[in-house]
Structure formats: C-alpha cells, structure tokens
CSV table of C-alpha atoms and ligand atoms in Angstrom, one decimal:
chain,number,residue,atom,x,y,z
A,1,UNK,CA,59.7,-153.3,184.9
A,2,UNK,CA,59.9,-152.4,181.1
A,3,UNK,CA,62.1,-149.2,181.6
A,4,UNK,CA,65.2,-148.4,183.7
A,5,UNK,CA,67.4,-145.4,184.2
A,6,UNK,CA,70.7,-145.8,185.7
A,7,UNK,CA,73.9,-143.7,186.4
A,8,UNK,CA,75.8,-143.6,182.8
A,9,UNK,CA,78.1,-146.9,182.8
A,10,UNK,CA,81.7,-147.5,182.6
A,11,UNK,CA,83.6,-150.3,181.1
A,12,UNK,CA,86.4,-151.5,183.5
A,13,UNK,CA,88.3,-153.6,180.8
A,14,UNK,CA,88.1,-152.6,177.2
A,15,UNK,CA,90.5,-153.3,174.3
A,16,UNK,CA,90.3,-150.4,171.7
A,17,UNK,CA,93.5,-151.0,169.6
A,18,UNK,CA,94.9,-148.3,167.7
A,19,UNK,CA,94.7,-146.8,164.1
A,20,UNK,CA,91.8,-147.7,161.9
A,21,UNK,CA,90.4,-150.2,164.2
A,22,UNK,CA,90.4,-147.8,167.1
A,23,UNK,CA,88.6,-145.4,164.8
A,24,UNK,CA,86.0,-148.0,163.9
A,25,UNK,CA,85.2,-149.4,167.4
A,26,UNK,CA,85.5,-146.4,169.7
A,27,UNK,CA,81.9,-145.0,169.0
A,28,UNK,CA,80.5,-148.3,170.0
A,29,UNK,CA,82.1,-147.9,173.6
A,30,UNK,CA,81.6,-144.0,173.6
A,31,UNK,CA,77.8,-144.1,172.7
A,32,UNK,CA,76.8,-146.0,176.1
A,33,UNK,CA,79.9,-145.7,178.5
A,34,UNK,CA,81.3,-142.5,180.1
A,35,UNK,CA,84.8,-144.0,180.9
A,36,UNK,CA,86.7,-147.3,180.5
A,37,UNK,CA,89.9,-148.8,181.5
A,38,UNK,CA,91.9,-149.1,178.3
A,39,UNK,CA,94.0,-152.3,178.0
A,40,UNK,CA,97.7,-151.7,176.8
A,41,UNK,CA,98.2,-154.8,174.7
A,42,UNK,CA,99.0,-152.9,171.7
A,43,UNK,CA,101.8,-154.2,169.3
A,44,UNK,CA,104.3,-152.8,170.7
A,45,UNK,CA,102.6,-152.5,174.2
A,46,UNK,CA,101.8,-149.4,176.2
A,47,UNK,CA,104.7,-149.8,178.9
A,48,UNK,CA,105.9,-146.2,179.7
A,49,UNK,CA,103.9,-143.1,181.1
A,50,UNK,CA,104.9,-141.4,177.8
A,51,UNK,CA,103.5,-144.1,175.7
A,52,UNK,CA,100.3,-144.2,177.8
A,53,UNK,CA,99.9,-140.4,177.3
A,54,UNK,CA,100.4,-140.8,173.5
A,55,UNK,CA,98.0,-143.6,173.1
A,56,UNK,CA,95.4,-141.6,175.3
A,57,UNK,CA,95.9,-138.4,172.8
A,58,UNK,CA,95.2,-140.8,169.9
A,59,UNK,CA,92.0,-142.2,171.5
A,60,UNK,CA,90.8,-138.7,172.0
A,61,UNK,CA,91.6,-137.6,168.5
A,62,UNK,CA,89.5,-140.6,167.3
A,63,UNK,CA,86.6,-139.8,169.2
A,64,UNK,CA,83.8,-138.5,166.9
A,65,UNK,CA,82.8,-134.7,167.3
A,66,UNK,CA,80.0,-134.6,170.2
A,67,UNK,CA,80.8,-137.8,171.8
A,68,UNK,CA,82.1,-137.6,175.3
A,69,UNK,CA,84.3,-140.4,176.6
A,70,UNK,CA,87.0,-140.6,179.1
A,71,UNK,CA,89.9,-143.1,178.4
A,72,UNK,CA,91.4,-144.4,181.8
A,73,UNK,CA,94.9,-145.4,180.9
A,74,UNK,CA,97.0,-148.5,182.2
A,75,UNK,CA,100.5,-149.7,181.9
A,76,UNK,CA,101.5,-153.0,180.6
A,77,UNK,CA,103.8,-154.5,183.3
A,78,UNK,CA,106.8,-155.9,182.0
A,79,UNK,CA,110.0,-157.2,183.7
A,80,UNK,CA,111.8,-153.9,183.0
A,81,UNK,CA,108.9,-151.6,184.2
A,82,UNK,CA,110.6,-148.6,186.0
A,83,UNK,CA,108.5,-148.1,189.5
A,84,UNK,CA,109.5,-144.4,189.3
A,85,UNK,CA,107.8,-144.0,185.8
A,86,UNK,CA,104.6,-145.7,187.1
A,87,UNK,CA,104.5,-143.7,190.2
A,88,UNK,CA,105.0,-140.3,188.3
A,89,UNK,CA,102.1,-141.6,185.7
A,90,UNK,CA,100.0,-142.4,188.5
A,91,UNK,CA,100.7,-139.1,190.4
A,92,UNK,CA,99.9,-136.8,187.2
A,93,UNK,CA,96.4,-138.6,187.1
A,94,UNK,CA,96.9,-140.3,183.5
A,95,UNK,CA,97.3,-144.0,184.6
A,96,UNK,CA,94.7,-145.7,186.6
A,97,UNK,CA,96.1,-149.1,186.9
A,98,UNK,CA,98.7,-151.4,185.9
A,99,UNK,CA,98.1,-154.7,183.8
A,100,UNK,CA,99.6,-158.0,184.7
A,101,UNK,CA,99.8,-160.4,181.7
A,102,UNK,CA,101.4,-163.5,182.4
A,103,UNK,CA,103.9,-164.2,179.4
A,104,UNK,CA,101.9,-165.9,176.9
A,105,UNK,CA,98.7,-166.1,178.5
A,106,UNK,CA,96.5,-164.2,175.8
A,107,UNK,CA,96.6,-161.8,172.6
A,108,UNK,CA,100.0,-159.7,172.6
A,109,UNK,CA,101.1,-161.0,175.9
A,110,UNK,CA,104.7,-162.2,175.1
A,111,UNK,CA,106.3,-159.1,176.6
A,112,UNK,CA,104.4,-159.8,179.7
A,113,UNK,CA,105.9,-161.1,183.2
A,114,UNK,CA,107.6,-164.6,183.4
A,115,UNK,CA,108.9,-164.3,187.0
A,116,UNK,CA,106.8,-162.2,189.4
A,117,UNK,CA,109.9,-161.9,191.6
A,118,UNK,CA,111.2,-159.4,189.1
A,119,UNK,CA,108.4,-156.7,189.4
A,120,UNK,CA,108.1,-157.0,193.3
A,121,UNK,CA,109.5,-153.4,193.4
A,122,UNK,CA,107.0,-152.1,191.2
A,123,UNK,CA,104.3,-153.9,193.0
A,124,UNK,CA,105.3,-152.7,196.4
A,125,UNK,CA,105.3,-149.1,195.1
A,126,UNK,CA,102.0,-149.6,193.7
A,127,UNK,CA,100.8,-150.7,197.1
A,128,UNK,CA,102.1,-147.6,198.8
A,129,UNK,CA,100.4,-145.2,196.4
A,130,UNK,CA,97.1,-147.2,196.0
A,131,UNK,CA,97.6,-148.0,192.2
A,132,UNK,CA,95.4,-151.1,191.3
A,133,UNK,CA,97.0,-154.1,189.7
A,134,UNK,CA,94.6,-155.5,187.0
A,135,UNK,CA,95.4,-159.2,186.6
A,136,UNK,CA,94.9,-161.7,183.8
A,137,UNK,CA,94.6,-164.6,186.1
A,138,UNK,CA,95.7,-167.6,184.1
A,139,UNK,CA,98.6,-169.7,184.5
A,140,UNK,CA,100.6,-170.5,181.1
A,141,UNK,CA,102.2,-173.8,181.9
A,142,UNK,CA,101.7,-176.4,179.3
A,143,UNK,CA,100.9,-179.2,181.8
A,144,UNK,CA,97.8,-177.3,183.2
A,145,UNK,CA,94.4,-177.6,181.0
A,146,UNK,CA,93.2,-174.5,179.7
A,147,UNK,CA,89.8,-175.0,181.6
A,148,UNK,CA,91.7,-175.0,184.9
A,149,UNK,CA,94.3,-172.3,184.2
A,150,UNK,CA,92.2,-169.9,186.2
A,151,UNK,CA,91.7,-172.0,189.3
A,152,UNK,CA,95.3,-172.9,189.5
A,153,UNK,CA,96.5,-169.1,189.0
A,154,UNK,CA,94.2,-168.3,192.0
A,155,UNK,CA,95.9,-170.8,194.1
A,156,UNK,CA,99.5,-170.7,192.9
A,157,UNK,CA,100.1,-167.2,191.9
A,158,UNK,CA,97.4,-164.8,193.0
A,159,UNK,CA,96.9,-165.8,196.7
A,160,UNK,CA,100.6,-166.2,197.3
A,161,UNK,CA,101.3,-162.4,195.7
A,162,UNK,CA,98.5,-160.8,197.8
A,163,UNK,CA,99.9,-162.4,201.1
A,164,UNK,CA,103.4,-161.1,200.2
A,165,UNK,CA,102.2,-157.5,199.3
A,166,UNK,CA,99.0,-157.2,201.5
A,167,UNK,CA,98.3,-153.7,200.8
A,168,UNK,CA,98.1,-154.3,196.9
A,169,UNK,CA,94.8,-153.4,195.2
A,170,UNK,CA,94.0,-156.2,192.7
A,171,UNK,CA,91.5,-156.6,190.3
A,172,UNK,CA,90.7,-160.2,189.2
A,173,UNK,CA,89.9,-159.4,185.6
A,174,UNK,CA,87.3,-161.4,183.7
A,175,UNK,CA,86.6,-164.1,186.1
A,176,UNK,CA,85.1,-167.1,184.5
A,177,UNK,CA,84.9,-169.7,187.3
A,178,UNK,CA,83.1,-170.4,190.7
A,179,UNK,CA,86.5,-170.5,192.2
A,180,UNK,CA,87.1,-166.9,190.9
A,181,UNK,CA,83.8,-165.7,192.2
A,182,UNK,CA,84.5,-167.5,195.7
A,183,UNK,CA,88.0,-166.0,195.9
A,184,UNK,CA,86.8,-162.7,195.1
A,185,UNK,CA,84.0,-162.8,197.7
A,186,UNK,CA,86.3,-164.0,200.6
A,187,UNK,CA,88.7,-161.2,199.7
A,188,UNK,CA,89.0,-157.8,201.7
A,189,UNK,CA,88.4,-154.2,200.2
A,190,UNK,CA,91.8,-154.3,198.4
A,191,UNK,CA,90.1,-157.0,196.0
A,192,UNK,CA,87.7,-156.4,192.8
A,193,UNK,CA,86.6,-158.7,190.2
A,194,UNK,CA,85.4,-157.7,186.7
A,195,UNK,CA,83.1,-160.1,184.8
A,196,UNK,CA,82.3,-159.7,181.0
A,197,UNK,CA,78.9,-159.8,179.4
A,198,UNK,CA,79.7,-162.6,177.4
A,199,UNK,CA,80.9,-165.0,180.2
A,200,UNK,CA,77.1,-164.3,181.6
A,201,UNK,CA,75.7,-165.9,178.4
A,202,UNK,CA,78.3,-168.5,177.2
A,203,UNK,CA,79.4,-171.8,178.5
A,204,UNK,CA,81.8,-174.1,176.8
A,205,UNK,CA,79.1,-176.0,174.9
A,206,UNK,CA,78.1,-172.8,173.0
A,207,UNK,CA,81.5,-172.7,171.6
A,208,UNK,CA,82.0,-176.3,170.7
A,209,UNK,CA,78.6,-178.0,170.2
A,210,UNK,CA,77.2,-178.2,166.7
A,211,UNK,CA,80.5,-176.9,165.1
A,212,UNK,CA,83.2,-174.5,166.2
A,213,UNK,CA,82.0,-170.9,166.6
A,214,UNK,CA,85.0,-168.7,166.4
A,215,UNK,CA,83.2,-165.7,167.5
A,216,UNK,CA,82.6,-167.2,171.1
A,217,UNK,CA,86.3,-168.0,171.3
A,218,UNK,CA,87.9,-165.7,173.9
A,219,UNK,CA,90.4,-165.8,176.9
A,220,UNK,CA,89.8,-166.9,179.5
A,221,UNK,CA,87.8,-169.4,177.6
A,222,UNK,CA,84.1,-169.9,178.6
A,223,UNK,CA,83.8,-172.8,181.2
A,224,UNK,CA,81.0,-175.3,182.3
A,225,UNK,CA,77.5,-174.3,183.0
A,226,UNK,CA,77.9,-174.3,186.8
A,227,UNK,CA,80.7,-171.6,186.2
A,228,UNK,CA,78.4,-169.5,184.3
A,229,UNK,CA,75.5,-169.6,186.8
A,230,UNK,CA,78.1,-168.5,189.6
A,231,UNK,CA,79.0,-165.7,187.5
A,232,UNK,CA,75.6,-164.7,186.9
A,233,UNK,CA,74.7,-164.9,190.6
A,234,UNK,CA,77.8,-162.7,191.4
A,235,UNK,CA,77.1,-160.2,188.7
A,236,UNK,CA,73.4,-159.7,189.5
A,237,UNK,CA,73.9,-159.8,193.4
A,238,UNK,CA,74.9,-156.3,193.6
A,239,UNK,CA,77.8,-157.0,195.9
A,240,UNK,CA,80.4,-154.1,195.5
A,241,UNK,CA,83.2,-156.6,194.9
A,242,UNK,CA,81.9,-157.3,191.3
A,243,UNK,CA,81.7,-154.8,188.3
A,244,UNK,CA,81.5,-155.0,184.7
A,245,UNK,CA,84.6,-155.1,182.5
A,246,UNK,CA,83.3,-156.1,178.9
A,247,UNK,CA,86.7,-157.3,177.7
A,248,UNK,CA,85.3,-156.3,174.4
A,249,UNK,CA,88.1,-157.3,172.2
A,250,UNK,CA,88.0,-156.5,168.5
A,251,UNK,CA,89.7,-158.7,165.9
A,252,UNK,CA,88.9,-158.6,162.1
A,253,UNK,CA,86.6,-161.5,161.0
A,254,UNK,CA,89.6,-162.9,158.8
A,255,UNK,CA,91.6,-163.3,161.9
A,256,UNK,CA,88.8,-164.9,163.8
A,257,UNK,CA,87.6,-167.3,161.1
A,258,UNK,CA,90.8,-168.6,160.6
A,259,UNK,CA,92.9,-171.9,161.3
A,260,UNK,CA,94.5,-170.3,164.5
A,261,UNK,CA,91.7,-167.8,165.3
A,262,UNK,CA,92.2,-165.0,167.6
A,263,UNK,CA,90.8,-164.9,171.1
A,264,UNK,CA,88.3,-162.0,171.8
A,265,UNK,CA,84.5,-161.5,171.8
A,266,UNK,CA,83.4,-157.8,170.6
A,267,UNK,CA,80.6,-156.9,172.8
A,268,UNK,CA,80.7,-153.1,172.9
A,269,UNK,CA,77.9,-152.4,170.7
A,270,UNK,CA,75.2,-154.5,172.5
A,271,UNK,CA,76.6,-154.9,175.9
A,272,UNK,CA,74.1,-152.8,177.9
A,273,UNK,CA,71.0,-154.3,176.1
A,274,UNK,CA,72.3,-157.8,176.7
A,275,UNK,CA,72.9,-157.0,180.4
A,276,UNK,CA,69.3,-155.7,180.9
A,277,UNK,CA,68.3,-158.9,179.4
A,278,UNK,CA,70.4,-161.1,181.8
A,279,UNK,CA,69.6,-159.0,184.9
A,280,UNK,CA,65.8,-159.1,184.1
A,281,UNK,CA,66.1,-162.9,183.7
A,282,UNK,CA,67.8,-163.0,187.0
A,283,UNK,CA,65.0,-161.0,188.6
A,284,UNK,CA,67.7,-158.4,189.5
A,285,UNK,CA,67.2,-155.3,187.4
A,286,UNK,CA,67.5,-153.0,190.4
A,287,UNK,CA,71.1,-154.2,190.8
A,288,UNK,CA,72.1,-153.2,187.1
A,289,UNK,CA,73.3,-149.8,188.3
A,290,UNK,CA,75.5,-151.1,191.0
A,291,UNK,CA,77.2,-153.5,188.4
A,292,UNK,CA,77.9,-151.3,185.6
A,293,UNK,CA,77.9,-147.7,187.0
A,294,UNK,CA,78.6,-147.6,190.7
A,295,UNK,CA,80.9,-150.6,192.3
A,296,UNK,CA,83.7,-150.0,189.7
A,297,UNK,CA,84.1,-146.2,190.3
A,298,UNK,CA,83.9,-147.1,194.3
A,299,UNK,CA,86.8,-149.6,193.8
A,300,UNK,CA,89.0,-147.2,191.7
A,301,UNK,CA,88.2,-144.1,194.1
A,302,UNK,CA,86.4,-142.2,191.3
A,303,UNK,CA,83.0,-140.5,191.5
A,304,UNK,CA,80.2,-142.3,189.3
A,305,UNK,CA,79.4,-140.6,186.1
A,306,UNK,CA,77.2,-137.5,186.0
A,307,UNK,CA,74.9,-138.5,183.2
A,308,UNK,CA,72.3,-141.3,182.8
A,309,UNK,CA,71.4,-144.0,180.6
A,310,UNK,CA,68.0,-145.4,180.0
A,311,UNK,CA,66.9,-148.8,178.8
A,312,UNK,CA,63.6,-149.9,177.6
A,313,UNK,CA,61.8,-153.0,176.6
A,314,UNK,CA,60.2,-153.1,173.1
A,315,UNK,CA,60.4,-154.9,170.0
A,316,UNK,CA,63.1,-157.5,169.3
A,317,UNK,CA,66.5,-155.4,169.3
A,318,UNK,CA,68.5,-155.6,166.0
A,319,UNK,CA,72.1,-154.4,166.0
A,320,UNK,CA,74.4,-154.5,163.1
A,321,UNK,CA,76.1,-158.0,162.5
A,322,UNK,CA,79.3,-156.2,161.8
A,323,UNK,CA,81.1,-153.1,162.4
A,324,UNK,CA,82.7,-152.0,159.1
A,325,UNK,CA,86.1,-150.7,160.2
A,326,UNK,CA,88.7,-149.4,157.8
A,327,UNK,CA,90.9,-152.3,159.3
A,328,UNK,CA,88.2,-154.8,158.1
A,329,UNK,CA,84.8,-156.1,159.5
A,330,UNK,CA,84.5,-156.9,163.2
A,331,UNK,CA,81.5,-159.4,163.9
A,332,UNK,CA,79.4,-158.1,166.9
A,333,UNK,CA,78.6,-160.6,169.6
A,334,UNK,CA,75.5,-162.7,169.0
A,335,UNK,CA,73.9,-164.0,172.0
A,336,UNK,CA,72.1,-166.5,170.0
A,337,UNK,CA,68.5,-165.6,171.5
A,338,UNK,CA,66.3,-162.5,171.0
A,339,UNK,CA,66.5,-159.6,173.2
A,340,UNK,CA,64.0,-156.9,173.6
A,341,UNK,CA,65.9,-154.1,175.4
A,342,UNK,CA,66.9,-151.0,173.8
A,343,UNK,CA,69.1,-148.1,174.9
A,344,UNK,CA,67.2,-144.8,174.5
A,345,UNK,CA,68.6,-142.0,172.4
B,1,LIG,C1,91.9,-160.1,174.3
B,1,LIG,C2,92.5,-159.4,173.2
B,1,LIG,O1,92.1,-159.8,172.2
B,1,LIG,O2,93.4,-158.3,173.3
B,1,LIG,N1,91.3,-161.2,173.9
B,1,LIG,C3,90.5,-161.9,174.8
B,1,LIG,O3,90.1,-163.0,174.3
B,1,LIG,N2,90.0,-161.5,175.8
B,1,LIG,C4,93.2,-160.2,175.4
B,1,LIG,C5,92.6,-160.6,176.7
B,1,LIG,O4,92.1,-159.6,177.4
B,1,LIG,O5,93.0,-161.7,177.2
B,2,LIG,ZN1,91.0,-158.2,177.5
C-alpha cells in the first residue's frame, strides 16, 4: 500500500499555549487535524468555564484565514473547582473534558490536585453528566522512581478512584508502559487511553545514549523498549480503547536546550507522516484510521470528521527543523530515521 485515505484525524491531547506561541504552532495542527482536545495548563491555568470560553476565542482568532479547526476545550481541575461551573460549561457544549494534573507532575501543574478527596464532589457530578476526566497518570512522590511513576499511579490512585466512582469516564493520557496498556485493555467502556506519536518511536536509550537529547525529553518520560513495543501493539491493534493524543507540547529551544530543560516533544508538524511510517512497519496501515480518526470520537460521543486526509509514499520527506514563532524557535520532533510518507495537499 503506497497511498491511504482516511477520515480527517483528531488530536485528543494537544498543547497550543497562548499569544505568540499559539499563533505560531496552531497552523501546524490545523493543517491535518479537524479537532483537538486542548490542554488547559496555561499560566495561569484554564480553570473556569469563562476562562475556557475566552481561551477558545483566542484560539479561533489565531487561526489563519481559510483553515478549519475546532478546539475542544478542557478545564484544569483544582481543589477549588466548582462542580456547578463545570456542569454549566459542559451543558453549553463548550467543555469536553476536565483535566487532572497531580500537583507537580509536569509543566504548569503546581495548581493541580494534591488530595483527590477534595474533588470527589466534582468527579461525582462529572460521572452523572458523562463528562470525561483526562488523567495525567503519574504519582509525584519523591520516593517513587520516575520510570515507575505511571505504574504506581495506576495501582495506588487510578484504580481506587475508578472503583470509588464507577460511572466516571476516564482517559488515561499518554500511556507509556505495558502496565498502562494492560490496565486500559482490562477496563470497561468508561475507559479510554491516548498514545503519543513519540512514545511509539522512542525508548529511554534514545534520550540518554550518546549524549542527552533534550528534544526527546517529555513527561511521562519514555520507558524501556518492551514498553514501546507494547504501545506499538496497542496503537496499531485497531482496538477502540486506544486513540491518538499527540501531546505535542511546544517549548522554545532556549528552554529545551537548558540546564533544567522543559518537558515536551513538538510533533504537530509531522505526526501523521510518522504514524503512517509506524503503522506500515507494523503491517497495520488499515488500522491507522481507527487510531487517529474513529476511536477518539466514539469515546467522546462525537461524530467522526466529515473530511478526509490522504497520505502517500514517495521521496524521503523533509519538514522544517524548526517552527519560527514570534516567541522563539520550536524544534520539530526528529524521529532519527528517514520517512517516506507525505500528506497530500
Ligand atoms: C507538557 C507541557 O509541556 O505542557 N509536557 C510534556 O512533556 N508532555 C505537559 C504534559 O502533558 O505533561
Ligand atoms: Zn500534555
């Protein structure tokens, strides 16, 4: 197969930032994706329905003429979140998910949740109205090794939470381990899991062997090879539980190439080409559409996009090494191998 046409894809986990960065990176996503779940970890975070409405307006204002893109908004869960405000923002159609960041887990998460008991009321309300919780699934305690933080979170936080509030729809975001894959598979229809493009390509050696590669550092951090293989098997399986969330997370180069470099890989530009490469390698191109365009909308109770996207195989693909935003240059994810897939048009 050297050409494939799929339903226009969506990105179920995307960081667009704000201001000059938003303006610079938004076209990279809007070019290929119909919709995206927009992460709320701005500074300050998007906590209320009013803040989400204002952020959505800023995103649409930054969209270049002639591009179509539907930002699906989320709220950043805090211990002060008002269940009524959440329910209103959901009922109006504005907000499609609420995001749980354990406090301190990742970029701009210090305002996240320290004690889950303090948000039980909000979570119970979300279960009643069918509003999904997107979960950054890592514990943050210093005694847990960073490579174990996802697996420990599943056992000590996620599973108890889902048992306590059984109807709650949960997306395990950017899973990075075979434990994450196994837990997602074992769940019922209230459970979904997103997988990023870069976690299908990187293991931890890519970050650390032969010199530290700041542009491969993201959270959750890439794990051992066996975990990457488990993620590949899950993503390419076609199973409805798994769908694409790129977690494309732009940081300017000055903050990536730094003594204390920010976490995040910027994959908006070449995700679809890289996924075609990965799915072809796995002999699974017929399942690409389920992963990028069908499973996510089904989980969120939305129709698939009306348009299509065509990928074809040709010369070795070249894409810009950096996106030059007015906030500064942002390095585009380099898979480290040649890719022959292109997006038509
Ligand atoms: C994200 C960011 O930069 O906002 N970084 C990352 O490494 N993925 C935050 C996140 O999703 O954890
Ligand atoms: Zn993210």
